[in-house]
Amino acid sequence: TASSDEDKTTAKKTAKPKEAKAPKESKAPKVPKEPKPRAPRKPAAGRKTQAAKSLKDSEASVLAGMERKKLDNDYRAKIGGIQTDCPEETGAEESGTSGSSQAGLGVKKEEVDAEDFTFDEPCLKKQKTSAACMGKPTNLPSSEAQSLRNELNMNWDLIEVLSHLTCVERWVCANIIMLLREENTVPFMVRYRKDMINHMDADAVRDVQMVYEELCSLAKRTQSVVQTLKKDGVLTAELEQNLRSCRSADELDHVYSPYKKGSKLTKARRAKALGLEDAASALMNTPHTLDLRAWIKPGTEGLSSVEEVATGVEHILADMMAKDPETLTYVKTLCEKSFVSIQSSVSKSALKEKEQAKPVQGHKTKAGPEQNKNKDIDKFQLYFDFTCNIQRIQPHQTLAINRGESLKILTVKVNIPDRVKSDFTRWCINNRWRPKTFAKEELHAIIRNAVEDSYKRLILPFLTRSYRTKLTSAAEKESIAMFVRNLRQRLLVCPVRGCVIMGVDPGFRHGCKLAILSPTSQILHTDVVYLHNSNQQREAEKLRHLMTKYSCNRVVIGNGTACRETESFFADLISRRYFHPLDVSYCITNEAGASIYSVSPEAVQEMPDLDPNLRSAVSIGRRVQDPLAELVKIDPKHIGIGTYQHDVSAGALKTALDGVVQECVSFVGVDINICSEILMRHVAGLNAGRARSITEWREQHGPFINREQLKLVKGMGPKSYQQCAGFIRINPQTLSSVRSSSNQAPEVPEKPAAKKGKGKTGVNVSTSFNPLDQTCIHPESYHVAQRYSTHKHTRTLEQQPTPLAKELARTLDTTPETLKLIIDGLTQPPGFDIRQNFGQADFKRGVVSMSDLRVGAVLTGRVDNTALFGAFVDIGVGRAGLIHKSNITLDKLPVSQRRRSLALGPGERVEVRVLNVDLQRGRIGLDLIRVLQ
């Protein structure tokens, strides 16, 4: 809509000045050991930036909404039919970024050209707002904070470290921790606790949540390590302090690994066992009193000569240096200022295998494991001699190198310049590890040797591990963020409503499976036709009969085997007006996961009497009719999105994808009286058990008349009800149709008997319909909505927006964010769906083959998938073309998408130019001309 476009423009204008601000120095935690910086997950692309708006802009959009529909005292009669949430309040599901969560970091300005620009580069986030928390607590309650400290029992402050690692302001981190500990879901926080989380979007909140959980996990593991070492009798007060000061799993492993059971006794521990720890201490503190000859014990290994004593002291000092926080911080600082690179090369074993796999002249080779292995080796050709600055390497390159290394095709090493070693050695000898008093030359030699040994044997491997871990972690986060963005855009594709659709699962030998679906996705007819044999005319007549009988003019073809041939068949019939008078068109849809779903328990329960092959055709058709409702039935990993799926943490990927499914389902909202149990599971606050209980309650008592009746459902406690209520709709039209179809009065007990179960007692609820149950307004704000609708300034708010909006929020004892949500909820047009702002499936009537493409041809297409190295675009020729990331430059993107964290996402329409066509390999290179709005 025009108004929402204006809002987006306003948001961008508002966000810009914030980005220029530099962070205050005091924000960084004052700690002796520098935590490893974390690259915050960048938000997804192609979504609105409502969260970036300031309070003034928020109120301005409120007035824009009021101009669309004026309210008066009898508002109850005027808000019928509102079914879904307001678009402006769905910043988390539509907007991949919140201005407030992105702006404010003093990021170095750098020129961005075609080679440098990459839409997958992470951008730092910083919350820049007033110090006050808009009426909410800026810190955890003292009892809660103390409880948290006692639970963690670490030498650092959780909120301070969390703020530093995520670049989110301290008060926001404190509030998020409090909300998470109170079992609030991310969609609930993003929608109904905006003021507490500083208008952050769902991705940013999930990022903070993930780091918080990692820190809690680290504290738990540290406690376990401490207990283990105590049990083994090797725990000292100093070692415990070092362990409790660790801020990452890497650091903890570095300190703990020498003491692990099964690890051989380290050189330093052997020297300490000989009693040389006092000698090492004397060397650093009172070297003038140290006589190494006094430590000699003839006949004792390790103490039989001055040289052995000196070596033992060196090992102890080397170990101390490698674990000293100040020393590690200094060497990391040196590395940051130097050209540290990662290098990969082909392994000797891979070269040997490749040589062995070469065909002998005159002999044919059979396809087998060896040949497949050879193909795998060839895939890594780019990395056979690859070197890149650690700061510049791209996430997909890191993941590719890791995969090649795990397959033993590549060998990888981190190169740290020699200058780092020389500067580090000089600093250690002259500063940090300089004896406190005069020392003889032979003692200085021991320190020099200890520094050399510590750097080469302990610090260098630690730095290498740290860099590899950090690169892998950042690459995984980028890959998962790409999955999240792609899945969100796939789920929020606009439904195709109001028409009969034929879903087609194409095939050669076993025929094309058909499913004709009603406008409400009911199965009208299923069949199999054999379009690719000698009886094509007979099969065409069968198709015409079915389409005429059911008035079906839309065909959805799955993109699997025989897709292009099936498309050509339909395109030929359409061009000959074979289905006249029906105006038939078709589209191709991604059928990834349809086969897996067709044999799943959910599909068997939903379509028990249907052949699995026909279930696939039903799923393909429903993917276009209502993508969200259909795709939630399939494991997100099987939907065909993202890249490097098997190279990232399976647990982290599942958590992120489940989170975005919950976010999308919640913000779109569900009609509780017709919603499927599978879809209901993904609403914030609900799970499989509660969804089943809601379905059973609906079957026993008839449709829900209001949200309050959810309290009567088994397993629905106060917290669950609070989390889900705002995302559940009671639609009066659905209520009427369900009642009329069932021909029964609702059996709603006014005073139900107490049920067995945890905390479940008799609950009194209303049995009348509440118009506000159709809106995105939460029941906790109903009293504010009632007062607002009768307030004398409701209409005059348009004349004096800013002062009156703030004043009105204070008068109604609420926050401006809640007031805006209420006004948006009351002014939404009936039946509004946030997905209407996203593109629908493209229906067409003709077909173009890859052989028709010419270099330089200009085409339009739709982004099908995005990877860390570019975007794949469906241009209607059976093969997706690739726009390499180097061709996605700032000047080609709309103004609203020119931030690095945005760019192209699945579903966006683009105009492209063909750069090259490789028919043999089936590859198409494209250049982005512009994004079509």
Tab-separated table of N, CA, C and O in Angstrom, residues 423-496:
chain	number	residue	atom	x	y	z
A	423	ASP	N	57.999	-9.143	17.412
A	423	ASP	CA	57.422	-8.101	18.278
A	423	ASP	C	56.977	-8.683	19.611
A	423	ASP	O	57.148	-8.066	20.667
A	424	PHE	N	56.391	-9.865	19.562
A	424	PHE	CA	55.909	-10.526	20.778
A	424	PHE	C	57.091	-10.873	21.697
A	424	PHE	O	57.049	-10.634	22.907
A	425	THR	N	58.143	-11.427	21.107
A	425	THR	CA	59.328	-11.802	21.896
A	425	THR	C	59.938	-10.584	22.575
A	425	THR	O	60.273	-10.616	23.769
A	426	ARG	N	60.063	-9.499	21.806
A	426	ARG	CA	60.665	-8.280	22.350
A	426	ARG	C	59.829	-7.739	23.518
A	426	ARG	O	60.350	-7.357	24.559
A	427	TRP	N	58.498	-7.742	23.333
A	427	TRP	CA	57.610	-7.220	24.392
A	427	TRP	C	57.680	-8.082	25.650
A	427	TRP	O	57.716	-7.566	26.769
A	428	CYS	N	57.704	-9.386	25.469
A	428	CYS	CA	57.771	-10.291	26.631
A	428	CYS	C	59.054	-10.074	27.433
A	428	CYS	O	59.030	-9.964	28.667
A	429	ILE	N	60.182	-10.012	26.709
A	429	ILE	CA	61.477	-9.904	27.393
A	429	ILE	C	61.638	-8.542	28.062
A	429	ILE	O	62.156	-8.441	29.183
A	430	ASN	N	61.175	-7.486	27.381
A	430	ASN	CA	61.403	-6.135	27.896
A	430	ASN	C	60.294	-5.629	28.818
A	430	ASN	O	60.493	-4.648	29.543
A	431	ASN	N	59.106	-6.286	28.787
A	431	ASN	CA	57.990	-5.763	29.572
A	431	ASN	C	57.384	-6.817	30.491
A	431	ASN	O	57.739	-6.915	31.658
A	432	ARG	N	56.454	-7.612	29.934
A	432	ARG	CA	55.636	-8.489	30.766
A	432	ARG	C	56.451	-9.515	31.549
A	432	ARG	O	56.178	-9.762	32.718
A	433	TRP	N	57.482	-10.122	30.938
A	433	TRP	CA	58.231	-11.202	31.589
A	433	TRP	C	59.678	-10.790	31.876
A	433	TRP	O	60.603	-11.604	31.813
A	434	ARG	N	59.813	-9.553	32.240
A	434	ARG	CA	61.137	-9.031	32.627
A	434	ARG	C	61.337	-9.263	34.127
A	434	ARG	O	60.439	-8.950	34.918
A	435	PRO	N	62.453	-9.803	34.536
A	435	PRO	CA	62.689	-10.034	35.974
A	435	PRO	C	62.601	-8.728	36.765
A	435	PRO	O	62.962	-7.653	36.269
A	436	LYS	N	62.123	-8.834	37.990
A	436	LYS	CA	61.905	-7.622	38.806
A	436	LYS	C	63.209	-7.010	39.311
A	436	LYS	O	63.258	-5.819	39.615
A	437	THR	N	64.247	-7.810	39.454
A	437	THR	CA	65.558	-7.279	39.878
A	437	THR	C	66.627	-7.759	38.899
A	437	THR	O	66.329	-8.463	37.937
A	438	PHE	N	67.858	-7.390	39.198
A	438	PHE	CA	68.961	-7.747	38.293
A	438	PHE	C	69.081	-9.270	38.163
A	438	PHE	O	68.980	-10.005	39.144
A	439	ALA	N	69.297	-9.715	36.915
A	439	ALA	CA	69.480	-11.150	36.669
A	439	ALA	C	70.720	-11.369	35.823
A	439	ALA	O	71.039	-10.560	34.942
A	440	LYS	N	71.366	-12.496	36.057
A	440	LYS	CA	72.554	-12.841	35.276
A	440	LYS	C	72.148	-13.196	33.849
A	440	LYS	O	71.003	-13.533	33.580
A	441	GLU	N	73.129	-13.144	32.969
A	441	GLU	CA	72.872	-13.430	31.552
A	441	GLU	C	72.298	-14.830	31.348
A	441	GLU	O	71.422	-15.042	30.521
A	442	GLU	N	72.780	-15.808	32.115
A	442	GLU	CA	72.282	-17.178	31.956
A	442	GLU	C	70.798	-17.285	32.304
A	442	GLU	O	70.059	-18.093	31.725
A	443	LEU	N	70.318	-16.419	33.243
A	443	LEU	CA	68.896	-16.421	33.596
A	443	LEU	C	68.068	-15.721	32.513
A	443	LEU	O	66.948	-16.124	32.207
A	444	HIS	N	68.636	-14.656	31.928
A	444	HIS	CA	67.954	-13.995	30.799
A	444	HIS	C	67.802	-14.960	29.634
A	444	HIS	O	66.798	-14.939	28.921
A	445	ALA	N	68.806	-15.790	29.443
A	445	ALA	CA	68.763	-16.781	28.357
A	445	ALA	C	67.609	-17.762	28.578
A	445	ALA	O	66.927	-18.179	27.625
A	446	ILE	N	67.375	-18.130	29.853
A	446	ILE	CA	66.260	-19.032	30.173
A	446	ILE	C	64.929	-18.378	29.787
A	446	ILE	O	64.055	-19.023	29.200
A	447	ILE	N	64.781	-17.083	30.094
A	447	ILE	CA	63.528	-16.379	29.769
A	447	ILE	C	63.335	-16.301	28.259
A	447	ILE	O	62.238	-16.527	27.741
A	448	ARG	N	64.441	-15.987	27.524
A	448	ARG	CA	64.348	-15.910	26.058
A	448	ARG	C	63.927	-17.256	25.482
A	448	ARG	O	63.066	-17.337	24.605
A	449	ASN	N	64.532	-18.308	25.971
A	449	ASN	CA	64.181	-19.654	25.488
A	449	ASN	C	62.732	-20.006	25.837
A	449	ASN	O	62.030	-20.650	25.053
A	450	ALA	N	62.281	-19.591	27.028
A	450	ALA	CA	60.904	-19.867	27.455
A	450	ALA	C	59.900	-19.148	26.556
A	450	ALA	O	58.872	-19.719	26.173
A	451	VAL	N	60.227	-17.888	26.205
A	451	VAL	CA	59.343	-17.122	25.311
A	451	VAL	C	59.266	-17.795	23.944
A	451	VAL	O	58.190	-17.986	23.373
A	452	GLU	N	60.439	-18.185	23.437
A	452	GLU	CA	60.510	-18.861	22.126
A	452	GLU	C	59.705	-20.157	22.145
A	452	GLU	O	58.895	-20.444	21.245
A	453	ASP	N	59.906	-20.942	23.191
A	453	ASP	CA	59.229	-22.236	23.324
A	453	ASP	C	57.717	-22.057	23.489
A	453	ASP	O	56.917	-22.767	22.866
A	454	SER	N	57.335	-21.089	24.301
A	454	SER	CA	55.911	-20.837	24.551
A	454	SER	C	55.199	-20.433	23.270
A	454	SER	O	54.104	-20.920	22.974
A	455	TYR	N	55.842	-19.546	22.509
A	455	TYR	CA	55.212	-19.074	21.273
A	455	TYR	C	55.054	-20.204	20.260
A	455	TYR	O	53.976	-20.425	19.716
A	456	LYS	N	56.122	-20.952	20.051
A	456	LYS	CA	56.108	-21.978	19.002
A	456	LYS	C	55.259	-23.191	19.390
A	456	LYS	O	54.485	-23.706	18.586
A	457	ARG	N	55.410	-23.660	20.645
A	457	ARG	CA	54.799	-24.924	21.055
A	457	ARG	C	53.382	-24.766	21.595
A	457	ARG	O	52.559	-25.671	21.462
A	458	LEU	N	53.066	-23.612	22.189
A	458	LEU	CA	51.768	-23.459	22.861
A	458	LEU	C	50.891	-22.352	22.276
A	458	LEU	O	49.717	-22.570	21.983
A	459	ILE	N	51.469	-21.160	22.109
A	459	ILE	CA	50.640	-20.011	21.693
A	459	ILE	C	50.242	-20.103	20.227
A	459	ILE	O	49.084	-19.849	19.869
A	460	LEU	N	51.184	-20.470	19.357
A	460	LEU	CA	50.877	-20.553	17.926
A	460	LEU	C	49.771	-21.571	17.635
A	460	LEU	O	48.808	-21.255	16.909
A	461	PRO	N	49.825	-22.795	18.175
A	461	PRO	CA	48.707	-23.737	17.966
A	461	PRO	C	47.385	-23.205	18.532
A	461	PRO	O	46.335	-23.420	17.932
A	462	PHE	N	47.456	-22.520	19.670
A	462	PHE	CA	46.243	-21.943	20.255
A	462	PHE	C	45.637	-20.886	19.330
A	462	PHE	O	44.421	-20.857	19.100
A	463	LEU	N	46.482	-20.012	18.776
A	463	LEU	CA	45.992	-18.975	17.853
A	463	LEU	C	45.393	-19.610	16.599
A	463	LEU	O	44.352	-19.175	16.103
A	464	THR	N	46.069	-20.643	16.085
A	464	THR	CA	45.558	-21.332	14.893
A	464	THR	C	44.184	-21.930	15.163
A	464	THR	O	43.252	-21.760	14.364
A	465	ARG	N	44.054	-22.627	16.299
A	465	ARG	CA	42.748	-23.206	16.657
A	465	ARG	C	41.689	-22.121	16.822
A	465	ARG	O	40.559	-22.260	16.366
A	466	SER	N	42.092	-21.026	17.450
A	466	SER	CA	41.136	-19.928	17.686
A	466	SER	C	40.640	-19.338	16.373
A	466	SER	O	39.439	-19.099	16.199
A	467	TYR	N	41.572	-19.107	15.448
A	467	TYR	CA	41.180	-18.548	14.152
A	467	TYR	C	40.267	-19.499	13.391
A	467	TYR	O	39.250	-19.086	12.831
A	468	ARG	N	40.633	-20.783	13.377
A	468	ARG	CA	39.798	-21.750	12.646
A	468	ARG	C	38.405	-21.842	13.276
A	468	ARG	O	37.392	-21.879	12.568
A	469	THR	N	38.375	-21.880	14.606
A	469	THR	CA	37.082	-21.962	15.298
A	469	THR	C	36.242	-20.724	15.037
A	469	THR	O	35.041	-20.811	14.762
A	470	LYS	N	36.901	-19.555	15.103
A	470	LYS	CA	36.179	-18.296	14.906
A	470	LYS	C	35.642	-18.198	13.480
A	470	LYS	O	34.492	-17.804	13.253
A	471	LEU	N	36.473	-18.575	12.498
A	471	LEU	CA	36.041	-18.531	11.097
A	471	LEU	C	34.890	-19.503	10.849
A	471	LEU	O	33.911	-19.170	10.177
A	472	THR	N	35.016	-20.712	11.388
A	472	THR	CA	33.964	-21.716	11.201
A	472	THR	C	32.670	-21.264	11.852
A	472	THR	O	31.590	-21.387	11.272
A	473	SER	N	32.781	-20.728	13.064
A	473	SER	CA	31.593	-20.252	13.779
A	473	SER	C	30.902	-19.136	13.009
A	473	SER	O	29.681	-19.147	12.832
A	474	ALA	N	31.696	-18.160	12.519
A	474	ALA	CA	31.118	-17.044	11.763
A	474	ALA	C	30.489	-17.542	10.459
A	474	ALA	O	29.405	-17.089	10.066
A	475	ALA	N	31.160	-18.490	9.788
A	475	ALA	CA	30.635	-19.021	8.525
A	475	ALA	C	29.338	-19.795	8.757
A	475	ALA	O	28.384	-19.682	7.976
A	476	GLU	N	29.302	-20.575	9.829
A	476	GLU	CA	28.077	-21.312	10.159
A	476	GLU	C	26.929	-20.348	10.425
A	476	GLU	O	25.807	-20.567	9.980
A	477	LYS	N	27.223	-19.286	11.146
A	477	LYS	CA	26.168	-18.318	11.465
A	477	LYS	C	25.638	-17.641	10.206
A	477	LYS	O	24.446	-17.409	10.062
A	478	GLU	N	26.559	-17.329	9.285
A	478	GLU	CA	26.131	-16.715	8.025
A	478	GLU	C	25.291	-17.685	7.202
A	478	GLU	O	24.284	-17.313	6.608
A	479	SER	N	25.724	-18.942	7.166
A	479	SER	CA	24.981	-19.953	6.413
A	479	SER	C	23.597	-20.170	7.013
A	479	SER	O	22.593	-20.228	6.295
A	480	ILE	N	23.541	-20.248	8.344
A	480	ILE	CA	22.250	-20.428	9.012
A	480	ILE	C	21.368	-19.206	8.810
A	480	ILE	O	20.163	-19.326	8.592
A	481	ALA	N	21.983	-18.007	8.859
A	481	ALA	CA	21.206	-16.784	8.628
A	481	ALA	C	20.616	-16.769	7.220
A	481	ALA	O	19.483	-16.314	7.006
A	482	MET	N	21.372	-17.310	6.254
A	482	MET	CA	20.864	-17.402	4.879
A	482	MET	C	19.698	-18.390	4.808
A	482	MET	O	18.685	-18.124	4.155
A	483	PHE	N	19.813	-19.511	5.498
A	483	PHE	CA	18.709	-20.470	5.581
A	483	PHE	C	17.474	-19.787	6.154
A	483	PHE	O	16.369	-19.937	5.639
A	484	VAL	N	17.676	-19.068	7.244
A	484	VAL	CA	16.569	-18.395	7.936
A	484	VAL	C	15.873	-17.410	7.007
A	484	VAL	O	14.647	-17.389	6.896
A	485	ARG	N	16.669	-16.604	6.314
A	485	ARG	CA	16.083	-15.596	5.431
A	485	ARG	C	15.326	-16.251	4.282
A	485	ARG	O	14.215	-15.857	3.944
A	486	ASN	N	15.932	-17.275	3.681
A	486	ASN	CA	15.278	-17.966	2.566
A	486	ASN	C	13.986	-18.637	3.005
A	486	ASN	O	12.969	-18.589	2.299
A	487	LEU	N	14.029	-19.284	4.173
A	487	LEU	CA	12.830	-19.968	4.669
A	487	LEU	C	11.730	-18.970	4.970
A	487	LEU	O	10.567	-19.198	4.633
A	488	ARG	N	12.082	-17.848	5.599
A	488	ARG	CA	11.076	-16.836	5.923
A	488	ARG	C	10.371	-16.349	4.658
A	488	ARG	O	9.158	-16.239	4.602
A	489	GLN	N	11.168	-16.067	3.623
A	489	GLN	CA	10.553	-15.554	2.398
A	489	GLN	C	9.756	-16.628	1.671
A	489	GLN	O	8.767	-16.327	1.008
A	490	ARG	N	10.172	-17.874	1.808
A	490	ARG	CA	9.412	-18.962	1.199
A	490	ARG	C	8.082	-19.149	1.920
A	490	ARG	O	7.045	-19.372	1.288
A	491	LEU	N	8.095	-19.056	3.247
A	491	LEU	CA	6.865	-19.241	4.034
A	491	LEU	C	5.886	-18.097	3.845
A	491	LEU	O	4.670	-18.278	3.946
A	492	LEU	N	6.412	-16.888	3.602
A	492	LEU	CA	5.538	-15.714	3.527
A	492	LEU	C	5.131	-15.351	2.106
A	492	LEU	O	4.663	-14.241	1.861
A	493	VAL	N	5.296	-16.283	1.170
A	493	VAL	CA	4.800	-16.048	-0.192
A	493	VAL	C	3.277	-15.886	-0.133
A	493	VAL	O	2.589	-16.591	0.609
A	494	CYS	N	2.770	-14.939	-0.898
A	494	CYS	CA	1.328	-14.641	-0.864
A	494	CYS	C	0.508	-15.840	-1.355
A	494	CYS	O	0.798	-16.409	-2.405
A	495	PRO	N	-0.510	-16.256	-0.608
A	495	PRO	CA	-1.353	-17.377	-1.039
A	495	PRO	C	-2.142	-17.039	-2.307
A	495	PRO	O	-2.481	-15.875	-2.539
A	496	VAL	N	-2.414	-18.051	-3.116
A	496	VAL	CA	-3.286	-17.888	-4.287
A	496	VAL	C	-4.672	-18.383	-3.871
A	496	VAL	O	-4.889	-19.587	-3.735
